[in-house]
Amino acid sequence: MTVTATTMLKVEGVNKWLGENHVLRGVDITVRKGEIVCVLGPSGSGKSTLLRCINHLDPVDGGLIEVAGERVGYEIRGGVLYEQPERAIAKARQHIGMVFQHFNLFGHMTALENVVYGPVKILKRSRKEAVEKAQGLLALVGMSERASSYPSQLSGGQQQRVAIARALAMEPRLMMFDEPTSALDPELVGEVLTTMRKVAEEGMTMLVVTHEIGFAREVADRAVFMDQGRVVEDGPARDVLDNPRHERTAAFLRRVR
Amino acid sequence: MSNLNGKGLAEDRLGPAVAHYVRQPGDEPPSQDGPVRAKQRTKYGQIATALIAITLLAMFVASQAGNPNMEWGVVAQFMLHPVVLGGVGVTIELSILAMLISIVLAFFIALMMQSDNKVASAIGRIYVWFFRGVPMLVQVLLWYNLAVLFPTILGYSTNSLISGFSAGLIALSLAESGYMAEIIRGGMLSVPAGQTDAGMSLGLTRGQALRQIVLPQSIRVILPPTGNQFIGMLKATSLVSVIGGSDLLTRVQLIYGQNFKILPLLIVAALWYLILVTVASIGQHFLEKRFSVTQPGSRLARKKKPRPGLASLATKGDQA
């Protein structure tokens, strides 16, 4: 695999055990700058674990993860990966945006404060600058009017849109979405997908774990199908989704439709 | 072949009564205040309980009002006596100081118990096990008699450092911190793990996420039991009377040791404890109300309303 200057995410031979479970069995994925990659697969195939490993919320048991050419969570010395100190890992995570299935907005802060928090507390931006930027991002996700609402006063779709703005406020190099619409009522899915389309149009590099085949076909450049901790198929989104070549992909897509 | 024309079987089974109702504009319920009113059943049990309670109370008051040993005059005389009032002050001071110290200690112990550091976690658990396990009264006596184990502390005579008040304060703080650590830990566990994940994904360390994201949200869960603990503490301070802590009970005992008016003076103490606990309960009620109605930390949102230019953009976004 050649690493060019435009590679934003490189995942190579990643292995992960959760107790007795071999959750990731040598996963390879490369995402180029500006590319939108959807990861599909049955539950338990390791998609979410992969995302958590990429920004080191969970440690890996082996393999290489690099975001924008920088190793996340580990440094290599004499062929062995050593886990970095916590502060270094936290610093690496700043540049990786993550949107969660259950939104995880900070419950004690308004929508605006949720978006302002990271830039002020972590990037040490001035409050004024951060607030202006946050207002712009809330406008992007269509949540300006609810800037002073608390998460408990917002619908799931609205919370997820604020969560997307919160992740974008950190100016991430890569945005990861972990089943962002799975916890939503069916009628709220559309607004979140629309917001994600907007983020894609801004040229953001995106890695999206989703069950929304329609979204993947329309927005993604590439689709990756995972099964039992392995990448089974990886190719242009329309090819993979319309003409799956692996029987597992085909069987999964038949059932999802 | 009647089944094939679309209304054979289904109609036979369900009959023609299966209607498809579609609400039309102007459709109102037939009657909103009709002549039929609902009346609740009479609560005979409640009335009977009230009668029995009032009778028993009246009998008790009647028997004791004229009891010469009650000496209500003595109660009135000592209720606002400077020595008693001083004791009330010491009790309040001891309760508040012990509570504050125990909360600070408990906060660190709870963080230790929740830490990834397994040694720190074990130390925290052993701390809680010990200070929650040994009765408060025993801890009070242990600290008061510290001089037996350590005659001097940092070159000072232990007996000059440990008074009834300071020994009581240390014992109450440490014992209470065991309980408070468990309360704070429970509060932190009540905040979903996703909050820590979200904080860490922005670039916080686990410790920062615990302190800045999890802890503020756990306050609403921590506050009610803390209020209860404070009320418990107000009463637990009476334990220091065994080592002459100069609190309310100590002083009341000193007075009846001289004038032998034991019961009236115990009633003075009981009334004062009830007053303190009542005031604390009212305070707790308002504190809980404040924390459950308004969310803390909304300074920014209250000051700055979204700008109109952005609001119009937002409407477009909402429709999209």
XYZ file of C-alpha atoms in Angstrom:
577
model
C 0.000 0.000 0.000
C 1.573 3.282 -1.019
C 1.136 6.211 1.281
C 0.681 9.427 -0.612
C 0.410 12.913 0.794
C -3.327 12.763 0.322
C -3.919 9.744 2.567
C -5.997 10.942 5.510
C -6.600 7.650 7.288
C -4.556 4.510 7.101
C -5.655 1.416 8.973
C -3.335 -1.557 8.522
C -3.703 -5.031 9.977
C -5.632 -3.879 13.040
C -6.483 -6.594 15.528
C -8.660 -6.210 18.553
C -9.851 -8.636 21.180
C -12.698 -7.944 23.587
C -12.268 -10.675 26.160
C -12.579 -13.978 24.280
C -13.954 -12.218 21.200
C -11.682 -11.535 18.252
C -13.569 -8.420 17.117
C -11.173 -7.070 14.491
C -9.116 -9.613 12.546
C -6.580 -7.693 10.521
C -8.574 -4.781 9.138
C -7.102 -2.649 6.326
C -8.818 0.563 5.228
C -7.379 3.626 3.553
C -9.276 6.877 3.210
C -7.918 9.683 1.007
C -8.372 13.350 1.779
C -11.871 14.528 0.912
C -13.117 10.989 0.367
C -16.378 9.752 1.836
C -16.319 6.107 2.826
C -19.301 4.203 4.184
C -18.730 1.094 6.293
C -21.555 -1.442 6.156
C -22.055 -4.787 7.755
C -24.207 -6.818 10.123
C -24.156 -5.936 13.812
C -21.224 -7.507 15.587
C -19.035 -7.234 12.510
C -16.721 -4.801 14.294
C -17.670 -1.545 12.534
C -18.228 0.502 15.687
C -15.218 -1.007 17.432
C -13.122 0.000 14.436
C -14.194 3.643 14.815
C -13.510 3.568 18.556
C -10.059 2.127 17.861
C -9.283 4.784 15.248
C -9.474 7.589 17.807
C -8.196 5.292 20.542
C -11.283 5.321 22.735
C -10.482 1.605 22.786
C -6.878 0.392 22.518
C -5.942 -2.008 19.712
C -4.087 -5.277 20.250
C -2.008 -4.823 17.139
C -1.795 -3.059 13.813
C -1.247 0.447 12.614
C -3.606 3.431 12.642
C -2.544 6.743 11.193
C -4.592 9.894 10.750
C -3.009 12.520 8.491
C 0.268 10.649 8.730
C 0.319 10.676 12.530
C 0.043 7.490 14.532
C -2.841 7.584 17.007
C -2.192 6.388 20.531
C 1.050 4.548 19.921
C 4.655 5.159 19.076
C 6.766 2.503 17.463
C 10.134 1.609 18.972
C 12.141 -1.377 17.745
C 9.174 -2.853 15.916
C 6.879 -2.769 18.949
C 3.963 -0.380 19.479
C 4.037 1.379 22.817
C 0.960 3.190 24.083
C 1.581 6.914 24.416
C 0.955 8.979 27.537
C -2.688 9.960 27.954
C -2.117 13.617 27.127
C -0.507 12.774 23.792
C -3.442 10.519 22.897
C -5.913 13.221 23.889
C -4.051 15.654 21.650
C -4.221 13.260 18.706
C -7.982 12.877 19.220
C -8.535 16.619 18.836
C -8.159 16.255 15.084
C -10.563 13.349 14.733
C -14.235 14.264 14.886
C -16.657 11.653 16.164
C -20.449 11.556 16.016
C -22.071 8.921 18.205
C -25.161 6.800 17.790
C -26.663 8.255 20.964
C -25.500 11.849 20.269
C -23.857 12.208 23.704
C -24.364 15.961 23.866
C -23.225 17.391 27.192
C -26.480 17.528 29.137
C -25.543 20.461 31.361
C -24.760 22.792 28.465
C -26.921 24.499 25.860
C -26.523 23.623 22.190
C -24.291 26.656 21.677
C -22.142 25.850 24.709
C -21.733 22.282 23.507
C -20.222 23.619 20.283
C -18.172 26.356 21.991
C -16.744 24.077 24.693
C -14.073 22.220 22.691
C -12.535 25.219 20.895
C -12.359 27.261 24.121
C -11.318 24.586 26.621
C -9.168 22.399 24.405
C -7.979 24.489 21.455
C -7.696 27.564 23.747
C -9.447 29.852 21.285
C -10.891 33.134 22.504
C -14.488 32.870 23.613
C -15.617 35.525 21.129
C -14.034 33.747 18.184
C -15.400 30.384 19.294
C -18.945 31.729 19.744
C -18.927 33.315 16.288
C -17.685 30.110 14.727
C -20.214 28.034 16.680
C -23.058 30.226 15.476
C -21.906 29.676 11.912
C -21.797 25.905 12.457
C -25.209 25.846 14.112
C -26.502 27.703 11.049
C -24.908 25.059 8.830
C -26.737 22.280 10.647
C -29.922 24.349 10.822
C -29.973 24.753 14.590
C -29.402 28.511 15.077
C -32.854 29.063 16.508
C -32.322 26.428 19.191
C -28.837 27.603 20.205
C -29.919 28.281 23.784
C -31.854 25.026 24.220
C -30.574 22.223 26.398
C -30.208 18.750 24.846
C -33.185 17.484 26.863
C -35.362 20.056 25.090
C -34.324 18.893 21.605
C -35.516 15.983 19.467
C -33.066 13.214 18.650
C -32.520 14.567 15.152
C -31.839 18.058 16.483
C -29.437 16.694 19.095
C -27.551 14.768 16.434
C -27.244 17.888 14.267
C -25.800 19.824 17.220
C -23.433 16.902 17.857
C -22.226 17.186 14.256
C -21.625 20.929 14.765
C -19.759 20.172 18.012
C -17.416 17.768 16.211
C -16.892 20.190 13.303
C -15.977 23.008 15.706
C -12.718 21.187 16.476
C -11.725 21.575 12.807
C -11.163 17.850 12.416
C -9.136 16.324 9.608
C -11.425 13.323 9.601
C -15.048 12.997 10.669
C -16.274 9.621 11.863
C -19.972 8.827 12.195
C -20.978 5.797 14.274
C -24.481 4.794 13.096
C -25.633 8.412 13.425
C -29.265 7.688 12.519
C -29.801 4.299 14.189
C -31.244 5.738 17.404
C -33.653 8.101 15.640
C -37.373 7.886 14.931
C -37.851 7.150 11.217
C -39.203 10.628 10.479
C -36.085 12.289 11.957
C -33.511 10.319 9.938
C -33.825 12.583 6.895
C -32.748 15.799 8.610
C -29.549 14.216 9.930
C -28.685 12.692 6.530
C -29.283 16.092 4.920
C -26.872 17.656 7.406
C -24.285 14.962 6.694
C -24.655 15.636 2.961
C -23.911 19.308 3.645
C -20.794 18.365 5.609
C -19.738 16.163 2.695
C -20.226 19.043 0.263
C -17.812 21.129 2.367
C -15.088 18.700 1.340
C -14.746 16.941 4.713
C -13.120 13.518 4.816
C -15.742 11.185 6.252
C -15.842 7.626 7.529
C -19.467 6.667 8.088
C -20.748 3.496 9.722
C -24.363 3.282 8.625
C -27.259 1.080 7.632
C -28.634 3.771 5.296
C -27.925 2.127 1.939
C -29.571 5.010 0.077
C -27.265 7.537 1.703
C -24.227 5.377 0.986
C -25.129 4.977 -2.671
C -25.816 8.671 -3.156
C -23.076 10.339 -1.099
C -20.234 7.882 -0.572
C -17.271 7.533 -2.884
C -16.488 4.114 -1.531
C -18.277 1.440 0.403
C -16.549 -1.049 2.678
C -18.390 -4.179 3.732
C -17.281 -5.819 6.983
C -18.199 -9.223 8.331
C -16.907 -11.021 11.426
C -14.074 -8.568 12.003
C -12.768 -8.589 8.441
C -13.143 -6.333 5.427
C -14.962 -8.515 2.920
C -15.436 -6.072 0.081
C -14.088 -2.571 -0.582
C -14.786 -0.588 -3.733
C -16.663 2.255 -5.417
C -19.946 2.670 -3.537
C -22.267 1.975 -6.464
C -20.272 -1.107 -7.510
C -20.324 -2.615 -4.052
C -23.964 -1.784 -3.391
C -25.433 -2.606 -6.802
C -23.124 -5.412 -7.923
C -21.725 -6.987 -4.773
C -19.073 -9.536 -5.647
C -18.839 -11.309 -2.298
C -21.683 -13.584 -1.302
C -21.833 -12.154 2.251
C -22.276 -8.618 0.901
C -24.944 -9.780 -1.492
C -26.800 -11.674 1.223
C -26.646 -8.696 3.597
C -27.855 -6.216 0.989
C -30.758 -8.490 0.046
C -31.890 -8.555 3.657
C -31.479 -4.825 4.278
C -33.564 -3.847 1.236
C -66.218 -17.337 -6.352
C -67.607 -14.565 -4.159
C -64.205 -14.258 -2.407
C -62.586 -12.837 -5.494
C -64.686 -9.706 -5.783
C -62.937 -8.296 -2.764
C -65.688 -8.304 -0.155
C -66.529 -11.923 0.419
C -64.644 -13.354 3.371
C -63.615 -10.218 5.214
C -67.090 -8.796 5.283
C -68.587 -12.091 6.469
C -66.160 -12.216 9.346
C -66.060 -8.617 10.520
C -69.453 -7.446 9.382
C -70.116 -4.108 7.782
C -69.409 -2.206 11.019
C -65.652 -1.793 10.332
C -65.631 1.893 9.552
C -62.699 4.031 8.476
C -62.925 7.230 10.478
C -61.121 10.311 9.175
C -61.251 13.379 11.342
C -62.723 16.376 9.511
C -61.963 19.997 10.408
C -64.608 21.157 12.845
C -65.148 17.678 14.282
C -65.591 18.170 18.010
C -66.198 15.615 20.728
C -69.978 15.272 21.183
C -70.009 16.766 24.652
C -67.306 18.364 26.774
C -69.232 19.210 29.896
C -72.129 16.811 29.959
C -74.386 16.205 32.959
C -72.416 13.183 34.173
C -69.904 14.113 36.874
C -67.438 11.724 38.513
C -67.234 11.750 42.304
C -64.389 10.172 44.309
C -65.135 7.497 46.891
C -65.273 8.779 50.511
C -62.022 8.005 52.339
C -63.385 6.501 55.606
C -59.997 4.994 56.472
C -58.332 8.389 56.357
C -60.984 9.962 58.586
C -60.694 7.111 61.110
C -56.879 7.416 61.198
C -57.131 11.147 61.837
C -59.614 10.661 64.691
C -57.460 8.013 66.385
C -54.307 10.105 66.034
C -55.957 13.246 67.435
C -57.398 11.296 70.381
C -54.050 9.722 71.289
C -52.234 13.037 70.979
C -54.834 14.796 73.140
C -54.561 12.103 75.809
C -50.771 12.434 75.839
C -50.855 16.238 76.046
C -53.508 16.134 78.765
C -51.436 13.702 80.843
C -48.184 15.626 80.481
C -49.354 19.259 80.488
C -49.910 19.127 84.195
C -46.964 16.797 84.950
C -44.819 18.673 87.480
C -41.629 16.936 86.235
C -41.960 18.588 82.799
C -41.353 22.052 84.231
C -42.177 24.013 81.097
C -41.007 27.138 82.837
C -37.492 25.710 83.031
C -37.662 24.813 79.341
C -38.609 28.405 78.508
C -35.913 29.739 80.785
C -33.084 27.766 79.163
C -34.304 27.799 75.551
C -32.551 31.121 74.871
C -29.925 30.860 77.609
C -26.530 32.117 76.335
C -24.814 28.837 77.214
C -27.407 26.873 75.232
C -27.271 29.313 72.328
C -23.482 28.989 72.311
C -23.937 25.216 72.106
C -26.313 25.618 69.172
C -23.628 27.728 67.472
C -20.975 25.046 68.066
C -23.315 22.349 66.734
C -23.975 24.354 63.557
C -20.281 25.142 63.128
C -19.284 21.515 63.678
C -21.931 20.233 61.220
C -21.030 22.651 58.440
C -17.257 22.265 58.827
C -17.438 18.461 59.040
C -19.725 18.337 56.011
C -17.488 20.598 53.910
C -14.325 18.698 54.824
C -16.010 15.358 54.174
C -17.271 16.484 50.739
C -13.782 17.593 49.687
C -12.266 14.314 50.933
C -15.070 12.258 49.388
C -14.592 13.944 46.037
C -10.974 12.776 45.865
C -11.839 9.321 47.173
C -14.612 8.968 44.563
C -12.216 10.008 41.783
C -9.702 7.468 43.097
C -12.309 4.695 43.134
C -13.327 5.547 39.556
C -9.746 5.806 38.342
C -8.116 3.481 35.824
C -5.276 3.269 38.339
C -6.097 -0.013 40.086
C -3.962 0.726 43.139
C -5.647 4.107 43.679
C -9.013 2.440 43.171
C -8.220 -0.190 45.807
C -6.990 2.440 48.276
C -10.252 4.347 47.798
C -12.318 1.257 48.445
C -10.353 0.336 51.570
C -10.787 3.913 52.845
C -14.551 3.715 52.407
C -14.652 0.242 53.936
C -12.843 1.453 57.076
C -14.462 4.830 57.709
C -17.939 3.626 56.865
C -17.460 0.438 58.817
C -16.312 1.763 62.204
C -19.158 3.355 64.193
C -18.965 7.137 64.433
C -18.979 7.020 68.229
C -15.958 4.701 68.232
C -14.167 6.997 65.761
C -14.859 9.999 67.994
C -13.337 8.190 70.983
C -10.389 6.929 68.894
C -9.407 10.415 67.764
C -9.828 11.876 71.232
C -7.438 9.283 72.619
C -4.900 9.683 69.848
C -2.268 10.837 72.314
C -1.908 7.274 73.559
C -0.571 6.211 70.137
C 1.181 9.402 69.075
C 2.285 11.481 72.101
C 3.605 14.217 69.807
C 2.677 15.324 66.302
C 5.315 17.346 64.411
C 6.919 18.261 67.700
C 3.706 19.502 69.336
C 2.074 17.679 72.182
C -0.895 15.758 70.795
C -3.047 16.653 73.781
C -2.623 20.348 73.064
C -3.724 19.866 69.452
C -6.613 17.485 70.045
C -9.447 19.166 71.900
C -12.965 17.827 72.188
C -13.945 20.012 69.261
C -11.046 19.162 66.946
C -11.194 15.422 67.699
C -14.925 15.503 67.059
C -14.469 17.460 63.851
C -11.842 15.050 62.505
C -13.851 11.963 63.435
C -17.120 13.257 61.997
C -15.420 14.457 58.785
C -13.639 11.174 58.156
C -16.621 8.984 58.963
C -18.891 11.136 56.822
C -16.422 11.171 53.917
C -16.834 7.410 53.605
C -20.568 7.818 53.009
C -20.163 10.885 50.798
C -17.566 9.123 48.613
C -20.102 6.415 47.847
C -22.784 9.038 47.117
C -20.499 10.971 44.760
C -19.371 7.758 43.059
C -23.002 6.741 42.571
C -23.754 10.152 41.100
C -20.879 9.838 38.669
C -22.025 6.359 37.647
C -25.492 7.766 36.910
C -24.043 9.853 34.057
C -24.005 7.719 30.875
C -20.585 6.481 29.699
C -21.227 8.183 26.359
C -20.588 11.551 28.035
C -17.032 10.498 28.860
C -16.580 9.129 25.328
C -17.780 12.418 23.847
C -15.464 14.452 26.064
C -12.517 12.230 25.224
C -13.294 12.362 21.501
C -12.932 16.157 21.684
C -9.478 15.742 23.209
C -9.981 15.595 26.971
C -8.144 13.037 29.053
C -10.300 10.618 31.054
C -9.659 12.591 34.256
C -10.570 15.900 32.625
C -13.752 14.383 31.207
C -14.691 13.079 34.673
C -14.138 16.450 36.311
C -15.477 18.775 33.630
C -18.249 16.754 31.996
C -19.381 13.970 34.329
C -19.140 15.662 37.722
C -21.259 18.757 36.922
C -23.990 16.497 35.591
C -23.909 14.219 38.600
C -24.705 17.085 41.012
C -28.447 16.664 40.592
C -28.143 13.039 41.653
C -25.672 13.795 44.450
C -27.572 16.699 45.991
C -30.652 15.032 47.562
C -28.735 12.347 49.503
C -26.171 14.989 50.519
C -28.978 17.003 52.082
C -30.024 13.919 54.009
C -26.447 13.358 55.127
C -26.256 16.952 56.370
C -29.404 16.453 58.426
C -27.857 13.265 59.789
C -24.695 15.207 60.557
C -26.596 17.847 62.562
C -27.736 15.055 64.850
C -24.484 13.065 64.756
C -22.626 16.044 66.257
C -24.307 15.131 69.552
C -21.854 12.190 69.692
C -19.031 14.585 70.550
C -20.730 15.141 73.931
C -18.916 11.984 75.083
C -15.591 13.831 74.747
C -16.817 17.248 75.882
C -17.114 18.854 72.470
C -18.949 21.882 73.959
C -21.785 21.350 71.457
C -25.495 21.701 72.285
C -25.864 18.343 74.033
C -22.611 18.709 75.997
C -23.726 22.053 77.401
C -27.240 20.877 78.196
C -25.704 17.964 80.096
C -23.422 20.363 81.959
C -26.406 22.470 83.014
C -28.544 19.567 84.223
C -25.515 18.142 85.971
C -25.713 21.201 88.202
C -29.441 21.892 88.563
C -30.757 18.297 88.066
C -33.554 19.518 85.741
C -32.775 16.633 83.394
C -35.994 16.295 81.423
C -36.684 19.987 80.768
C -33.126 20.467 79.507
C -33.295 17.392 77.268
C -36.472 18.885 75.837
C -34.563 22.111 75.165
C -31.987 20.071 73.253
C -34.658 18.117 71.372
C -36.463 21.321 70.355
C -33.243 22.914 69.112
C -32.287 19.840 67.072
C -35.787 19.834 65.557
C -35.475 23.534 64.674
C -32.065 23.011 63.030
C -33.247 19.971 61.085
C -36.385 21.789 59.929
C -34.395 24.749 58.653
C -31.974 22.388 56.910
C -34.871 20.490 55.281
C -36.353 23.710 53.935
C -32.943 24.718 52.577
C -32.565 21.308 50.957
C -35.973 21.635 49.311
C -35.068 24.948 47.684
C -31.614 23.777 46.650
C -33.066 20.706 44.940
C -35.721 22.773 43.229
C -33.125 25.163 41.872
C -30.972 22.380 40.482
C -33.805 20.444 38.915
C -35.614 23.376 37.278
C -32.763 25.426 35.849
C -29.676 23.847 34.431
C -26.393 25.231 35.719
C -23.858 26.996 33.580
C -25.994 28.711 30.980
C -24.385 32.149 31.338
C -23.450 32.391 27.693
C -26.757 31.349 26.193
C -28.681 33.718 28.419
C -26.534 36.695 27.458
C -26.316 36.073 23.728
C -29.346 35.502 21.592
C -28.701 34.123 18.107
C -28.313 36.863 15.537
C -31.298 37.434 13.219
C -29.189 36.883 10.102
C -28.296 33.399 11.249
C -31.825 32.650 12.363
C -33.140 33.079 8.826
C -30.472 30.712 7.575
C -31.533 28.234 10.204
C -35.120 28.191 9.045
C -33.913 27.193 5.596
C -31.852 24.453 7.125
C -34.770 23.170 9.149
C -36.895 22.846 6.069
C -34.225 21.067 4.086
